[in-house]
Amino acid sequence: MFLEIRQLKTFISIVKFGNFSQAAQFLGYTQSTATTHIQLLEKELNTVLFERFGHQLMLTSDGERLYDYAERITKLADEAKNALDDLSIPRGPIVIGMPESLCVYRLNEILQEYAIVYPEVELKVKLGISSDFRTLLRKNMMDMAFFLESNIDEPDLVSKWLWPEPVILAASPSHPLSKLTAVAVKDLEGQTLIFPDSGSSYRTLLEESMEKMAVQPGNVLEICQIEVIKQFVISNVGLTILPYAAVQGEVTAGTLIALPWQGPDFKINAYLAYHKEKWLSPTIHAFYKLIQERLLK
């Protein structure tokens, strides 16, 4: 059985107005269209819905039974449409992955603005590394993720290049390497290196460069928070490699310096990615639009 909502609405209107012509005018149809709707209903239901007694139009017993159902069906259809229309307003959860450096030093104000503009959105930010984000995107446990990578070229991920992200080798001004006019990979021999979590692309690039040239650090510290890493480097415990945005304040203040790196170029870019099969809800679209307006001018 196939009942069209518009046919049921025509049926209800005819009952309420008591004739076809007024119901058709109210609905914006011609009278012949309203008549066709009722004929199709009667054919589908294999019954007669109206009968005439002189000039009076009356419901048959089957018509009376259908009327209650028709009202409930059309009411539910209207409620469903209203509910779906409301979905155009960003609301509900959104899970976004991002490296700590982007969250704190690039996206902090945008996240705050998004939370204020869309108070019905449950914003969940997950800090971590690229490999974890890829897994979560593929399991549909994360809506979007920011990456700091040389490149993203994976067929199941849709990625948008955002901007180049400069990366520097940072040290205390009192560190011995700060006196050099150029710092190469070989100069890292025996040095203490302080890294963020394993899995960051810029750390991997530096380690691969050192391994290629058989350069051994004196010690490697792994610290999961950038602010702690910076304090260690300011105290001259060792060197670190970080996005420039994460140390810009300290470099400007003179508590850290960017070493004059002459080794392999750290070509890192910021990307925003999601799974190719992900439905981009109004909530996700609103976030991406804000990124475009604030960061991609």
XYZ file of C-alpha atoms in Angstrom:
297
model
C 0.000 0.000 0.000
C 1.301 3.434 -0.908
C -0.409 6.510 0.526
C 0.877 9.957 -0.382
C 0.837 12.621 2.309
C -0.552 15.204 -0.100
C -3.488 12.935 -0.934
C -4.260 12.527 2.755
C -4.065 16.285 3.266
C -6.481 16.798 0.385
C -8.828 14.270 1.962
C -8.686 16.037 5.353
C -9.303 19.455 3.783
C -12.353 18.201 1.849
C -13.805 16.830 5.079
C -13.222 20.128 6.912
C -14.572 22.399 4.128
C -17.393 20.048 3.138
C -16.720 20.354 -0.614
C -14.013 19.814 -3.209
C -13.824 23.327 -4.631
C -13.070 25.170 -1.368
C -10.589 22.502 -0.272
C -8.796 22.736 -3.629
C -8.662 26.530 -3.434
C -7.252 26.372 0.099
C -4.547 23.910 -0.961
C -3.685 25.788 -4.155
C -4.934 23.004 -6.440
C -7.447 22.920 -9.205
C -10.659 21.071 -8.364
C -9.733 18.353 -10.846
C -6.425 17.768 -8.978
C -8.276 17.386 -5.669
C -10.693 14.972 -7.337
C -7.777 12.955 -8.723
C -6.182 12.723 -5.246
C -9.369 11.218 -3.809
C -9.788 8.837 -6.722
C -6.236 7.577 -6.248
C -6.828 7.103 -2.522
C -10.029 5.175 -3.141
C -8.288 3.005 -5.727
C -5.359 2.318 -3.389
C -7.674 1.474 -0.490
C -10.232 -0.289 -2.658
C -13.139 1.581 -1.106
C -15.329 4.666 -1.407
C -14.572 7.569 0.911
C -17.352 10.040 0.119
C -20.968 9.807 -0.896
C -23.471 12.521 -1.813
C -26.955 13.028 -0.471
C -28.347 15.772 -2.643
C -25.913 18.678 -2.363
C -24.400 17.368 0.869
C -21.033 15.585 0.848
C -20.689 12.938 3.558
C -18.069 10.438 4.639
C -18.698 6.741 4.228
C -17.920 4.479 7.178
C -14.537 3.685 5.638
C -13.970 7.413 5.129
C -14.630 8.031 8.831
C -12.158 5.318 9.796
C -9.511 6.735 7.457
C -9.976 10.294 8.746
C -8.508 9.552 12.193
C -5.519 7.794 10.651
C -5.024 10.565 8.102
C -4.870 13.227 10.791
C -2.326 11.257 12.802
C -0.207 10.454 9.740
C -0.094 14.051 8.492
C 0.614 15.357 11.990
C 3.569 12.978 12.353
C 4.806 13.939 8.893
C 4.711 17.638 9.843
C 6.517 16.903 13.105
C 9.192 14.953 11.243
C 9.679 17.810 8.769
C 9.950 20.355 11.597
C 12.455 18.161 13.423
C 14.580 17.824 10.293
C 14.322 21.543 9.597
C 15.654 22.157 13.105
C 18.698 20.061 12.218
C 19.897 22.995 10.144
C 20.752 24.594 13.478
C 24.102 23.204 14.700
C 23.522 21.090 17.790
C 24.612 17.845 19.372
C 28.118 16.391 19.703
C 31.076 17.040 17.457
C 34.412 15.306 18.052
C 37.514 17.005 16.646
C 41.058 15.720 16.904
C 44.069 18.017 16.854
C 47.707 18.150 17.899
C 48.307 20.059 21.123
C 50.301 22.783 19.357
C 47.392 23.612 17.036
C 44.815 23.465 19.804
C 46.653 25.796 22.173
C 48.486 28.153 19.828
C 46.393 28.258 16.647
C 42.810 27.216 17.319
C 42.131 28.196 20.918
C 40.214 31.389 20.134
C 38.277 29.739 17.299
C 37.178 26.897 19.582
C 35.983 29.433 22.137
C 34.083 31.390 19.489
C 32.451 28.230 18.136
C 31.300 27.234 21.623
C 29.804 30.696 22.217
C 28.082 31.043 18.827
C 26.618 27.519 18.918
C 25.721 26.839 22.565
C 23.708 23.721 21.678
C 26.794 21.984 20.281
C 28.650 19.569 22.563
C 32.214 20.305 21.482
C 34.692 17.526 22.247
C 38.360 18.126 21.453
C 40.713 15.160 21.477
C 44.437 15.876 21.648
C 46.748 13.279 20.196
C 48.840 12.179 17.246
C 48.087 11.549 13.603
C 48.062 7.751 13.739
C 45.393 7.799 16.461
C 43.307 10.316 14.513
C 43.389 8.162 11.390
C 42.122 5.163 13.336
C 39.335 7.143 15.000
C 38.212 8.706 11.709
C 38.039 5.290 10.071
C 36.011 3.894 12.966
C 33.641 6.894 12.832
C 34.572 7.761 16.414
C 35.834 11.190 15.367
C 34.174 13.659 12.991
C 37.181 15.666 11.792
C 40.851 15.936 12.648
C 43.684 18.386 12.160
C 47.025 17.007 11.039
C 50.561 18.347 10.943
C 52.083 16.365 8.098
C 54.311 16.757 5.088
C 51.423 15.471 3.010
C 48.206 13.483 3.301
C 47.494 11.154 0.396
C 45.096 8.450 1.507
C 42.111 7.456 -0.643
C 39.669 7.009 2.240
C 40.360 10.442 3.757
C 39.247 13.785 2.352
C 41.873 16.344 3.329
C 42.020 20.103 2.990
C 45.385 21.854 2.979
C 45.211 24.772 5.406
C 48.605 26.467 5.739
C 52.330 25.737 5.979
C 53.361 25.237 9.602
C 56.978 26.372 10.255
C 58.952 24.098 12.580
C 62.127 25.137 14.403
C 64.864 23.650 16.519
C 64.638 25.660 19.762
C 67.226 26.153 22.490
C 68.036 28.322 25.453
C 70.133 31.421 24.554
C 72.824 30.010 26.865
C 73.016 26.654 25.060
C 76.409 26.026 23.356
C 74.742 25.553 19.931
C 73.241 29.039 20.164
C 76.706 30.458 19.452
C 76.913 28.752 16.044
C 76.027 30.576 12.852
C 74.692 27.329 11.362
C 73.488 24.104 13.000
C 73.568 20.862 11.014
C 72.479 17.326 11.826
C 76.015 16.341 12.906
C 75.937 19.050 15.598
C 73.220 17.110 17.427
C 75.683 14.349 18.289
C 75.616 13.815 22.053
C 72.972 16.474 22.669
C 69.967 16.027 24.943
C 66.784 16.166 22.878
C 63.369 16.802 24.392
C 60.514 15.528 22.257
C 56.738 15.515 22.438
C 54.928 12.193 22.134
C 56.255 9.746 19.575
C 54.276 9.961 16.371
C 54.620 13.677 15.664
C 55.687 14.164 12.054
C 58.390 16.756 12.775
C 59.981 14.588 15.449
C 59.994 11.695 12.990
C 61.677 13.836 10.321
C 64.449 14.870 12.696
C 65.020 11.324 13.979
C 65.162 9.969 10.418
C 67.718 12.635 9.477
C 69.900 11.730 12.469
C 69.612 8.011 11.787
C 70.559 8.512 8.148
C 73.759 10.269 9.191
C 74.410 7.922 12.145
C 74.148 10.765 14.651
C 73.450 9.620 18.209
C 71.900 11.971 20.775
C 73.252 11.959 24.300
C 69.811 11.507 25.821
C 66.187 11.625 24.675
C 63.411 12.878 26.933
C 59.782 12.396 25.953
C 57.331 14.816 27.567
C 53.678 14.923 26.612
C 52.992 18.611 27.316
C 54.489 21.408 25.241
C 54.519 23.928 28.084
C 56.625 21.550 30.180
C 58.962 20.931 27.244
C 59.504 24.670 26.865
C 60.362 25.071 30.547
C 62.941 22.292 30.280
C 64.522 23.966 27.254
C 64.462 27.413 28.871
C 66.302 25.822 31.810
C 68.909 24.581 29.316
C 68.200 20.902 29.911
C 68.251 20.223 26.185
C 66.989 21.080 22.686
C 63.540 20.587 21.221
C 61.828 20.659 17.859
C 58.390 22.300 17.816
C 56.086 24.303 15.541
C 57.148 27.937 15.632
C 53.635 28.963 16.727
C 54.183 27.041 19.975
C 57.353 28.955 20.896
C 56.742 32.318 19.233
C 56.047 34.050 22.542
C 59.245 32.775 24.134
C 61.344 33.589 21.070
C 59.964 37.123 21.035
C 60.678 37.454 24.764
C 64.207 36.118 24.287
C 63.861 33.150 26.646
C 64.209 30.758 23.680
C 65.956 31.091 20.339
C 65.457 29.427 16.972
C 68.729 27.726 16.068
C 70.009 28.498 12.544
C 69.155 25.055 11.196
C 70.981 23.993 8.035
C 69.797 20.397 7.961
C 66.939 18.872 5.942
C 63.944 21.157 5.611
C 61.026 20.415 7.907
C 58.202 20.864 5.398
C 55.152 20.526 7.590
C 51.632 21.600 6.653
C 48.388 21.838 8.557
C 45.491 19.798 7.144
C 41.885 19.275 8.112
C 40.574 15.820 7.214
C 37.514 13.619 7.515
C 36.519 10.186 6.254
C 35.172 10.145 2.704
C 31.966 8.389 3.847
C 31.323 10.828 6.698
C 28.022 12.718 6.571
C 28.883 16.373 7.051
C 26.154 17.596 9.369
C 25.268 21.293 9.833
C 27.321 21.133 13.040
C 30.422 20.052 11.103
C 29.753 22.521 8.286
C 29.487 25.376 10.806
C 32.869 24.505 12.293
C 34.563 24.294 8.899
C 33.001 27.591 7.839
C 34.440 29.250 10.933
C 37.895 27.865 10.109
C 37.612 29.280 6.604
C 36.503 32.703 7.817
C 39.102 33.057 10.553
C 42.176 31.247 9.272
C 41.912 30.883 5.503
C 41.447 34.499 4.448
